[in-house]
PDB file of C-alpha atoms in Angstrom:
ATOM      1  CA  UNK A   1       1.078  19.561  10.216  1.00  0.00           C
ATOM      2  CA  UNK A   2      -1.171  16.740  11.193  1.00  0.00           C
ATOM      3  CA  UNK A   3      -5.006  17.097  10.735  1.00  0.00           C
ATOM      4  CA  UNK A   4      -7.078  15.554  13.289  1.00  0.00           C
ATOM      5  CA  UNK A   5     -10.241  14.451  11.462  1.00  0.00           C
ATOM      6  CA  UNK A   6     -13.775  14.539  13.101  1.00  0.00           C
ATOM      7  CA  UNK A   7     -15.754  11.482  13.340  1.00  0.00           C
ATOM      8  CA  UNK A   8     -17.758  12.880  10.340  1.00  0.00           C
ATOM      9  CA  UNK A   9     -14.730  13.258   8.465  1.00  0.00           C
ATOM     10  CA  UNK A  10     -13.640   9.783   9.042  1.00  0.00           C
ATOM     11  CA  UNK A  11     -16.866   8.512   8.101  1.00  0.00           C
ATOM     12  CA  UNK A  12     -16.387  10.366   4.719  1.00  0.00           C
ATOM     13  CA  UNK A  13     -12.785   8.786   4.476  1.00  0.00           C
ATOM     14  CA  UNK A  14     -14.500   5.423   4.963  1.00  0.00           C
ATOM     15  CA  UNK A  15     -16.567   6.007   1.718  1.00  0.00           C
ATOM     16  CA  UNK A  16     -13.513   6.732  -0.210  1.00  0.00           C
ATOM     17  CA  UNK A  17     -11.862   3.701   1.442  1.00  0.00           C
ATOM     18  CA  UNK A  18     -14.703   1.473   0.390  1.00  0.00           C
ATOM     19  CA  UNK A  19     -14.095   2.485  -3.165  1.00  0.00           C
ATOM     20  CA  UNK A  20     -10.519   1.369  -3.131  1.00  0.00           C
ATOM     21  CA  UNK A  21     -11.438  -1.696  -1.444  1.00  0.00           C
ATOM     22  CA  UNK A  22     -13.975  -2.474  -4.107  1.00  0.00           C
ATOM     23  CA  UNK A  23     -11.370  -1.746  -6.880  1.00  0.00           C
ATOM     24  CA  UNK A  24      -8.742  -4.093  -5.358  1.00  0.00           C
ATOM     25  CA  UNK A  25     -11.452  -6.795  -5.098  1.00  0.00           C
ATOM     26  CA  UNK A  26     -12.276  -6.451  -8.753  1.00  0.00           C
ATOM     27  CA  UNK A  27      -8.671  -6.382  -9.698  1.00  0.00           C
ATOM     28  CA  UNK A  28      -7.933  -9.464  -7.748  1.00  0.00           C
ATOM     29  CA  UNK A  29     -10.967 -11.368  -9.453  1.00  0.00           C
ATOM     30  CA  UNK A  30      -9.921 -10.261 -12.944  1.00  0.00           C
ATOM     31  CA  UNK A  31      -6.419 -11.211 -12.338  1.00  0.00           C
ATOM     32  CA  UNK A  32      -5.558 -14.594 -14.202  1.00  0.00           C
ATOM     33  CA  UNK A  33      -2.835 -15.914 -16.545  1.00  0.00           C
ATOM     34  CA  UNK A  34      -2.849 -14.186 -19.661  1.00  0.00           C
ATOM     35  CA  UNK A  35      -4.394 -11.205 -18.446  1.00  0.00           C
ATOM     36  CA  UNK A  36      -2.380  -7.889 -18.981  1.00  0.00           C
ATOM     37  CA  UNK A  37      -1.510  -5.270 -16.392  1.00  0.00           C
ATOM     38  CA  UNK A  38      -3.328  -2.705 -18.609  1.00  0.00           C
ATOM     39  CA  UNK A  39      -6.523  -4.766 -18.707  1.00  0.00           C
ATOM     40  CA  UNK A  40      -6.185  -4.729 -14.748  1.00  0.00           C
ATOM     41  CA  UNK A  41      -5.894  -0.993 -14.580  1.00  0.00           C
ATOM     42  CA  UNK A  42      -8.897  -0.733 -16.653  1.00  0.00           C
ATOM     43  CA  UNK A  43     -11.027  -2.782 -14.428  1.00  0.00           C
ATOM     44  CA  UNK A  44      -9.946  -0.232 -11.405  1.00  0.00           C
ATOM     45  CA  UNK A  45     -10.795   2.566 -13.602  1.00  0.00           C
ATOM     46  CA  UNK A  46     -14.359   1.109 -14.268  1.00  0.00           C
ATOM     47  CA  UNK A  47     -14.764   0.969 -10.318  1.00  0.00           C
ATOM     48  CA  UNK A  48     -13.813   4.326  -9.907  1.00  0.00           C
ATOM     49  CA  UNK A  49     -15.888   5.672 -12.555  1.00  0.00           C
ATOM     50  CA  UNK A  50     -18.927   3.964 -11.603  1.00  0.00           C
ATOM     51  CA  UNK A  51     -18.458   5.282  -7.970  1.00  0.00           C
ATOM     52  CA  UNK A  52     -17.828   8.977  -9.001  1.00  0.00           C
ATOM     53  CA  UNK A  53     -14.395   8.839  -7.468  1.00  0.00           C
ATOM     54  CA  UNK A  54     -11.159  10.320  -9.033  1.00  0.00           C
ATOM     55  CA  UNK A  55      -7.691   8.679  -8.842  1.00  0.00           C
ATOM     56  CA  UNK A  56      -4.849  10.226  -6.582  1.00  0.00           C
ATOM     57  CA  UNK A  57      -2.432   8.083  -8.639  1.00  0.00           C
ATOM     58  CA  UNK A  58      -3.301   9.303 -12.127  1.00  0.00           C
ATOM     59  CA  UNK A  59      -0.956  12.069 -13.011  1.00  0.00           C
ATOM     60  CA  UNK A  60       0.888  12.120  -9.683  1.00  0.00           C
ATOM     61  CA  UNK A  61       4.337  13.401 -10.026  1.00  0.00           C
ATOM     62  CA  UNK A  62       6.390  13.588  -6.954  1.00  0.00           C
ATOM     63  CA  UNK A  63       9.871  15.290  -7.003  1.00  0.00           C
ATOM     64  CA  UNK A  64      11.684  11.931  -8.022  1.00  0.00           C
ATOM     65  CA  UNK A  65       9.372  11.042 -10.801  1.00  0.00           C
ATOM     66  CA  UNK A  66      10.670  11.854 -14.419  1.00  0.00           C
ATOM     67  CA  UNK A  67       7.103  11.693 -15.612  1.00  0.00           C
ATOM     68  CA  UNK A  68       3.572  11.990 -14.123  1.00  0.00           C
ATOM     69  CA  UNK A  69       2.012   8.552 -13.288  1.00  0.00           C
ATOM     70  CA  UNK A  70       0.027   7.218 -16.157  1.00  0.00           C
ATOM     71  CA  UNK A  71      -2.501   4.854 -14.487  1.00  0.00           C
ATOM     72  CA  UNK A  72      -4.808   4.449 -11.453  1.00  0.00           C
ATOM     73  CA  UNK A  73      -2.917   1.405  -9.978  1.00  0.00           C
ATOM     74  CA  UNK A  74       0.461   0.423  -9.270  1.00  0.00           C
ATOM     75  CA  UNK A  75       0.974  -2.977 -10.729  1.00  0.00           C
ATOM     76  CA  UNK A  76       4.277  -4.625  -9.460  1.00  0.00           C
ATOM     77  CA  UNK A  77       5.091  -7.897 -10.378  1.00  0.00           C
ATOM     78  CA  UNK A  78       7.773 -10.484  -8.945  1.00  0.00           C
ATOM     79  CA  UNK A  79      10.719  -8.527  -8.034  1.00  0.00           C
ATOM     80  CA  UNK A  80       9.163  -5.200  -8.342  1.00  0.00           C
ATOM     81  CA  UNK A  81       8.313  -3.894  -5.080  1.00  0.00           C
ATOM     82  CA  UNK A  82       6.333  -0.853  -5.462  1.00  0.00           C
ATOM     83  CA  UNK A  83       5.111   1.675  -7.991  1.00  0.00           C
ATOM     84  CA  UNK A  84       5.067  -0.654 -11.084  1.00  0.00           C
ATOM     85  CA  UNK A  85       3.449   1.091 -14.252  1.00  0.00           C
ATOM     86  CA  UNK A  86       0.655  -1.204 -15.783  1.00  0.00           C
ATOM     87  CA  UNK A  87       1.829  -2.025 -19.388  1.00  0.00           C
ATOM     88  CA  UNK A  88       1.026  -4.898 -21.752  1.00  0.00           C
ATOM     89  CA  UNK A  89       2.907  -7.340 -19.655  1.00  0.00           C
ATOM     90  CA  UNK A  90       0.518 -10.512 -19.462  1.00  0.00           C
ATOM     91  CA  UNK A  91       0.418 -12.424 -15.860  1.00  0.00           C
ATOM     92  CA  UNK A  92       2.117 -15.949 -16.117  1.00  0.00           C
ATOM     93  CA  UNK A  93       1.680 -18.923 -13.943  1.00  0.00           C
ATOM     94  CA  UNK A  94       3.236 -18.265 -10.602  1.00  0.00           C
ATOM     95  CA  UNK A  95       3.684 -14.536 -10.810  1.00  0.00           C
ATOM     96  CA  UNK A  96       3.715 -12.711  -7.475  1.00  0.00           C
ATOM     97  CA  UNK A  97       1.521  -9.618  -8.104  1.00  0.00           C
ATOM     98  CA  UNK A  98       1.290  -6.552  -5.722  1.00  0.00           C
ATOM     99  CA  UNK A  99      -1.388  -3.863  -6.563  1.00  0.00           C
ATOM    100  CA  UNK A 100      -1.852  -0.579  -4.988  1.00  0.00           C
ATOM    101  CA  UNK A 101      -4.763   1.634  -5.481  1.00  0.00           C
ATOM    102  CA  UNK A 102      -6.224   4.987  -4.533  1.00  0.00           C
ATOM    103  CA  UNK A 103      -9.429   6.856  -4.570  1.00  0.00           C
ATOM    104  CA  UNK A 104     -10.398  10.495  -3.953  1.00  0.00           C
ATOM    105  CA  UNK A 105     -14.130  10.946  -3.121  1.00  0.00           C
ATOM    106  CA  UNK A 106     -15.917  14.070  -1.990  1.00  0.00           C
ATOM    107  CA  UNK A 107     -12.690  15.596  -0.896  1.00  0.00           C
ATOM    108  CA  UNK A 108     -11.361  12.617   1.086  1.00  0.00           C
ATOM    109  CA  UNK A 109      -8.427   9.882  -0.019  1.00  0.00           C
ATOM    110  CA  UNK A 110      -8.193   6.225   0.603  1.00  0.00           C
ATOM    111  CA  UNK A 111      -5.183   4.163  -0.190  1.00  0.00           C
ATOM    112  CA  UNK A 112      -4.688   0.343  -0.092  1.00  0.00           C
ATOM    113  CA  UNK A 113      -2.514  -2.422  -1.417  1.00  0.00           C
ATOM    114  CA  UNK A 114      -2.816  -6.440  -1.664  1.00  0.00           C
ATOM    115  CA  UNK A 115      -0.428  -8.935  -2.997  1.00  0.00           C
ATOM    116  CA  UNK A 116      -1.391 -12.252  -4.265  1.00  0.00           C
ATOM    117  CA  UNK A 117      -0.162 -14.959  -6.619  1.00  0.00           C
ATOM    118  CA  UNK A 118      -1.475 -15.985 -10.330  1.00  0.00           C
ATOM    119  CA  UNK A 119      -1.845 -19.714 -11.135  1.00  0.00           C
ATOM    120  CA  UNK A 120       0.222 -21.979  -9.251  1.00  0.00           C
ATOM    121  CA  UNK A 121       1.699 -20.626  -6.227  1.00  0.00           C
ATOM    122  CA  UNK A 122       5.370 -20.966  -4.820  1.00  0.00           C
ATOM    123  CA  UNK A 123       5.393 -21.736  -1.305  1.00  0.00           C
ATOM    124  CA  UNK A 124       7.988 -19.079  -0.744  1.00  0.00           C
ATOM    125  CA  UNK A 125       5.764 -16.560  -2.170  1.00  0.00           C
ATOM    126  CA  UNK A 126       2.549 -17.568  -0.068  1.00  0.00           C
ATOM    127  CA  UNK A 127       4.853 -17.126   3.185  1.00  0.00           C
ATOM    128  CA  UNK A 128       6.055 -13.708   1.968  1.00  0.00           C
ATOM    129  CA  UNK A 129       2.548 -12.628   1.362  1.00  0.00           C
ATOM    130  CA  UNK A 130       1.357 -14.006   4.572  1.00  0.00           C
ATOM    131  CA  UNK A 131       4.030 -12.456   6.623  1.00  0.00           C
ATOM    132  CA  UNK A 132       3.453  -9.146   4.857  1.00  0.00           C
ATOM    133  CA  UNK A 133      -0.169  -9.301   5.904  1.00  0.00           C
ATOM    134  CA  UNK A 134       0.907 -10.232   9.409  1.00  0.00           C
ATOM    135  CA  UNK A 135       3.014  -7.304   9.618  1.00  0.00           C
ATOM    136  CA  UNK A 136       0.133  -5.057   8.491  1.00  0.00           C
ATOM    137  CA  UNK A 137      -2.171  -6.612  11.077  1.00  0.00           C
ATOM    138  CA  UNK A 138       0.623  -6.106  13.849  1.00  0.00           C
ATOM    139  CA  UNK A 139       1.069  -2.432  12.762  1.00  0.00           C
ATOM    140  CA  UNK A 140      -2.751  -1.918  12.732  1.00  0.00           C
ATOM    141  CA  UNK A 141      -3.098  -3.337  16.188  1.00  0.00           C
ATOM    142  CA  UNK A 142      -0.420  -0.866  17.717  1.00  0.00           C
ATOM    143  CA  UNK A 143      -2.347   2.034  16.037  1.00  0.00           C
ATOM    144  CA  UNK A 144      -4.209   3.011  19.243  1.00  0.00           C
ATOM    145  CA  UNK A 145      -4.552   6.306  21.195  1.00  0.00           C
ATOM    146  CA  UNK A 146      -1.687   6.647  23.818  1.00  0.00           C
ATOM    147  CA  UNK A 147       0.914   4.664  21.589  1.00  0.00           C
ATOM    148  CA  UNK A 148       3.472   6.501  19.366  1.00  0.00           C
ATOM    149  CA  UNK A 149       4.338   6.280  15.610  1.00  0.00           C
ATOM    150  CA  UNK A 150       7.452   4.230  16.750  1.00  0.00           C
ATOM    151  CA  UNK A 151       5.118   1.480  18.098  1.00  0.00           C
ATOM    152  CA  UNK A 152       3.508   0.899  14.844  1.00  0.00           C
ATOM    153  CA  UNK A 153       6.969   0.751  13.189  1.00  0.00           C
ATOM    154  CA  UNK A 154       8.380  -1.616  15.842  1.00  0.00           C
ATOM    155  CA  UNK A 155       5.257  -3.821  15.388  1.00  0.00           C
ATOM    156  CA  UNK A 156       6.097  -4.057  11.447  1.00  0.00           C
ATOM    157  CA  UNK A 157       9.635  -4.379  11.939  1.00  0.00           C
ATOM    158  CA  UNK A 158       9.550  -7.145  14.497  1.00  0.00           C
ATOM    159  CA  UNK A 159       7.434  -9.434  12.313  1.00  0.00           C
ATOM    160  CA  UNK A 160       9.587  -8.730   9.223  1.00  0.00           C
ATOM    161  CA  UNK A 161      13.194  -9.271  10.724  1.00  0.00           C
ATOM    162  CA  UNK A 162      11.679 -12.329  12.667  1.00  0.00           C
ATOM    163  CA  UNK A 163      10.759 -13.889   9.323  1.00  0.00           C
ATOM    164  CA  UNK A 164      14.096 -13.079   7.896  1.00  0.00           C
ATOM    165  CA  UNK A 165      12.690 -10.588   5.285  1.00  0.00           C
ATOM    166  CA  UNK A 166      14.360  -7.248   4.076  1.00  0.00           C
ATOM    167  CA  UNK A 167      12.580  -3.934   4.757  1.00  0.00           C
ATOM    168  CA  UNK A 168      12.491  -1.376   2.013  1.00  0.00           C
ATOM    169  CA  UNK A 169      14.928   1.476   2.913  1.00  0.00           C
ATOM    170  CA  UNK A 170      13.454   5.033   2.808  1.00  0.00           C
ATOM    171  CA  UNK A 171       9.842   3.935   2.175  1.00  0.00           C
ATOM    172  CA  UNK A 172       6.968   3.452   4.617  1.00  0.00           C
ATOM    173  CA  UNK A 173       3.650   4.554   5.398  1.00  0.00           C
ATOM    174  CA  UNK A 174       2.109   7.953   5.725  1.00  0.00           C
ATOM    175  CA  UNK A 175      -0.598  10.140   6.955  1.00  0.00           C
ATOM    176  CA  UNK A 176      -3.599  10.581   4.694  1.00  0.00           C
ATOM    177  CA  UNK A 177      -6.673  12.546   4.594  1.00  0.00           C
ATOM    178  CA  UNK A 178      -7.395  15.379   2.186  1.00  0.00           C
ATOM    179  CA  UNK A 179      -4.533  14.334   0.087  1.00  0.00           C
ATOM    180  CA  UNK A 180      -3.211  10.957  -0.426  1.00  0.00           C
ATOM    181  CA  UNK A 181       0.255  11.849   1.257  1.00  0.00           C
ATOM    182  CA  UNK A 182       0.038  14.085   4.436  1.00  0.00           C
ATOM    183  CA  UNK A 183       2.240  13.849   7.634  1.00  0.00           C
ATOM    184  CA  UNK A 184       3.323  12.215   9.493  1.00  0.00           C
ATOM    185  CA  UNK A 185       5.673   9.300   7.837  1.00  0.00           C
ATOM    186  CA  UNK A 186       5.140   6.002   9.293  1.00  0.00           C
ATOM    187  CA  UNK A 187       8.274   3.715   9.132  1.00  0.00           C
ATOM    188  CA  UNK A 188       8.429   0.198   8.685  1.00  0.00           C
ATOM    189  CA  UNK A 189      10.896  -0.276  11.631  1.00  0.00           C
ATOM    190  CA  UNK A 190      11.632   1.784  14.685  1.00  0.00           C
ATOM    191  CA  UNK A 191      11.882   1.959  18.393  1.00  0.00           C
ATOM    192  CA  UNK A 192       8.942   1.670  20.525  1.00  0.00           C
ATOM    193  CA  UNK A 193       7.756   4.659  22.359  1.00  0.00           C
ATOM    194  CA  UNK A 194       9.368   6.911  20.090  1.00  0.00           C
ATOM    195  CA  UNK A 195       8.012   9.487  17.480  1.00  0.00           C
ATOM    196  CA  UNK A 196       4.555  11.578  17.400  1.00  0.00           C
ATOM    197  CA  UNK A 197       1.944  10.305  19.923  1.00  0.00           C
ATOM    198  CA  UNK A 198      -1.113   8.947  18.359  1.00  0.00           C
ATOM    199  CA  UNK A 199      -4.310  10.623  18.988  1.00  0.00           C
ATOM    200  CA  UNK A 200      -8.099  10.367  17.995  1.00  0.00           C
ATOM    201  CA  UNK A 201      -8.766  11.609  14.699  1.00  0.00           C
ATOM    202  CA  UNK A 202      -5.280  10.638  13.230  1.00  0.00           C
ATOM    203  CA  UNK A 203      -5.571   8.699   9.780  1.00  0.00           C
ATOM    204  CA  UNK A 204      -2.590   6.849   8.510  1.00  0.00           C
ATOM    205  CA  UNK A 205      -1.983   4.582   5.479  1.00  0.00           C
ATOM    206  CA  UNK A 206       0.278   1.734   7.116  1.00  0.00           C
ATOM    207  CA  UNK A 207       2.111  -0.407   4.445  1.00  0.00           C
ATOM    208  CA  UNK A 208       4.691  -2.815   4.945  1.00  0.00           C
ATOM    209  CA  UNK A 209       6.997  -3.810   1.785  1.00  0.00           C
ATOM    210  CA  UNK A 210       8.874  -6.874   2.239  1.00  0.00           C
ATOM    211  CA  UNK A 211      11.710  -8.076   0.261  1.00  0.00           C
ATOM    212  CA  UNK A 212      12.048 -11.686   0.106  1.00  0.00           C
ATOM    213  CA  UNK A 213      15.960 -12.023  -0.165  1.00  0.00           C
ATOM    214  CA  UNK A 214      16.617 -10.451   3.102  1.00  0.00           C
ATOM    215  CA  UNK A 215      18.124  -7.364   1.827  1.00  0.00           C
ATOM    216  CA  UNK A 216      16.969  -3.826   2.156  1.00  0.00           C
ATOM    217  CA  UNK A 217      18.324  -2.179  -0.921  1.00  0.00           C
ATOM    218  CA  UNK A 218      16.402  -1.655  -4.145  1.00  0.00           C
ATOM    219  CA  UNK A 219      17.007  -0.250  -7.437  1.00  0.00           C
ATOM    220  CA  UNK A 220      14.968   2.275  -9.720  1.00  0.00           C
ATOM    221  CA  UNK A 221      13.796   0.782 -13.146  1.00  0.00           C
ATOM    222  CA  UNK A 222      14.458   2.918 -16.457  1.00  0.00           C
ATOM    223  CA  UNK A 223      10.935   4.103 -16.264  1.00  0.00           C
ATOM    224  CA  UNK A 224      11.805   6.030 -13.160  1.00  0.00           C
ATOM    225  CA  UNK A 225       9.034   4.933 -11.178  1.00  0.00           C
ATOM    226  CA  UNK A 226       9.178   1.175 -10.686  1.00  0.00           C
ATOM    227  CA  UNK A 227      11.440   0.113  -7.567  1.00  0.00           C
ATOM    228  CA  UNK A 228      12.828  -3.609  -7.778  1.00  0.00           C
ATOM    229  CA  UNK A 229      14.908  -5.517  -5.294  1.00  0.00           C
ATOM    230  CA  UNK A 230      18.672  -5.245  -5.770  1.00  0.00           C
ATOM    231  CA  UNK A 231      19.106  -9.193  -5.503  1.00  0.00           C
ATOM    232  CA  UNK A 232      16.324  -9.998  -7.880  1.00  0.00           C
ATOM    233  CA  UNK A 233      14.325 -11.631  -4.929  1.00  0.00           C
ATOM    234  CA  UNK A 234      10.486 -11.312  -4.830  1.00  0.00           C
ATOM    235  CA  UNK A 235       8.861  -8.684  -2.912  1.00  0.00           C
ATOM    236  CA  UNK A 236       5.309  -8.200  -1.405  1.00  0.00           C
ATOM    237  CA  UNK A 237       3.432  -5.109  -0.410  1.00  0.00           C
ATOM    238  CA  UNK A 238       0.190  -4.749   1.967  1.00  0.00           C
ATOM    239  CA  UNK A 239      -1.662  -1.582   3.007  1.00  0.00           C
ATOM    240  CA  UNK A 240      -4.682  -0.267   4.754  1.00  0.00           C
ATOM    241  CA  UNK A 241      -5.853   3.310   5.470  1.00  0.00           C
ATOM    242  CA  UNK A 242      -6.511   3.246   9.198  1.00  0.00           C
ATOM    243  CA  UNK A 243      -8.064   5.733  11.366  1.00  0.00           C
ATOM    244  CA  UNK A 244      -7.039   6.251  15.216  1.00  0.00           C
ATOM    245  CA  UNK A 245     -10.187   6.405  17.389  1.00  0.00           C
ATOM    246  CA  UNK A 246     -10.821   6.069  20.970  1.00  0.00           C
ATOM    247  CA  UNK A 247     -12.465   2.988  20.341  1.00  0.00           C
ATOM    248  CA  UNK A 248      -9.467   1.537  18.531  1.00  0.00           C
ATOM    249  CA  UNK A 249      -8.149   1.450  15.041  1.00  0.00           C
ATOM    250  CA  UNK A 250     -10.775   1.616  12.281  1.00  0.00           C
ATOM    251  CA  UNK A 251      -9.894   0.157   9.025  1.00  0.00           C
ATOM    252  CA  UNK A 252     -11.077   2.494   6.373  1.00  0.00           C
ATOM    253  CA  UNK A 253     -10.265   0.230   3.427  1.00  0.00           C
ATOM    254  CA  UNK A 254     -11.277  -3.086   4.669  1.00  0.00           C
ATOM    255  CA  UNK A 255     -12.497  -5.549   1.982  1.00  0.00           C
ATOM    256  CA  UNK A 256     -15.706  -7.471   2.505  1.00  0.00           C
TER     257      UNK A 256
END
């Protein structure tokens, strides 16, 4: 079931989204060679705590997970695509880092992700990140009243495939609102004009996840959470929470 949010509810979701945006900005600023992933998680915790927000990630345990998630961010480095658990790993020169973060504030959720490099970047990584962000932007541009979920998926997939990158099988975006994961699913590849119609008041987390080597397959790490590229190539992830409105898509997790 898809809940259509009122304009007042969308405003409340924007407040949750801005907490997420602040947390990601703070984590990105703190990320440097020698900084541990656990330290980045603590930076995000401080932002959530100061805002009076809870983490929808902390303690989350979907059916596939062997244990509850132990952190407030997912920190995925290099060949890790998503769901990386922050640990004592210290960032190295040239690392490609993807950070996913959520916040729950006054009963509403926000969810967003960014990818960036630390130290001296590899040109291939910069291109991968730029293409991931372009895919997100194209997906958001297609998120208008009168279009369908398939139009978002097609826009994302066209950018990814056109650049020669792989698209993670079985994973994509999702509805969001009172909970972090709601209906409908939002694939990262699909046929235009298909799927659920987009209506004013729908809210979606749109999140392309690109695999640099061009394959679509991945494997689960021994921790049961981290998903890594099958071919060892690097990956990037970008995400925004977006409200569908008559005035056009409203990005609720936009960073200043």
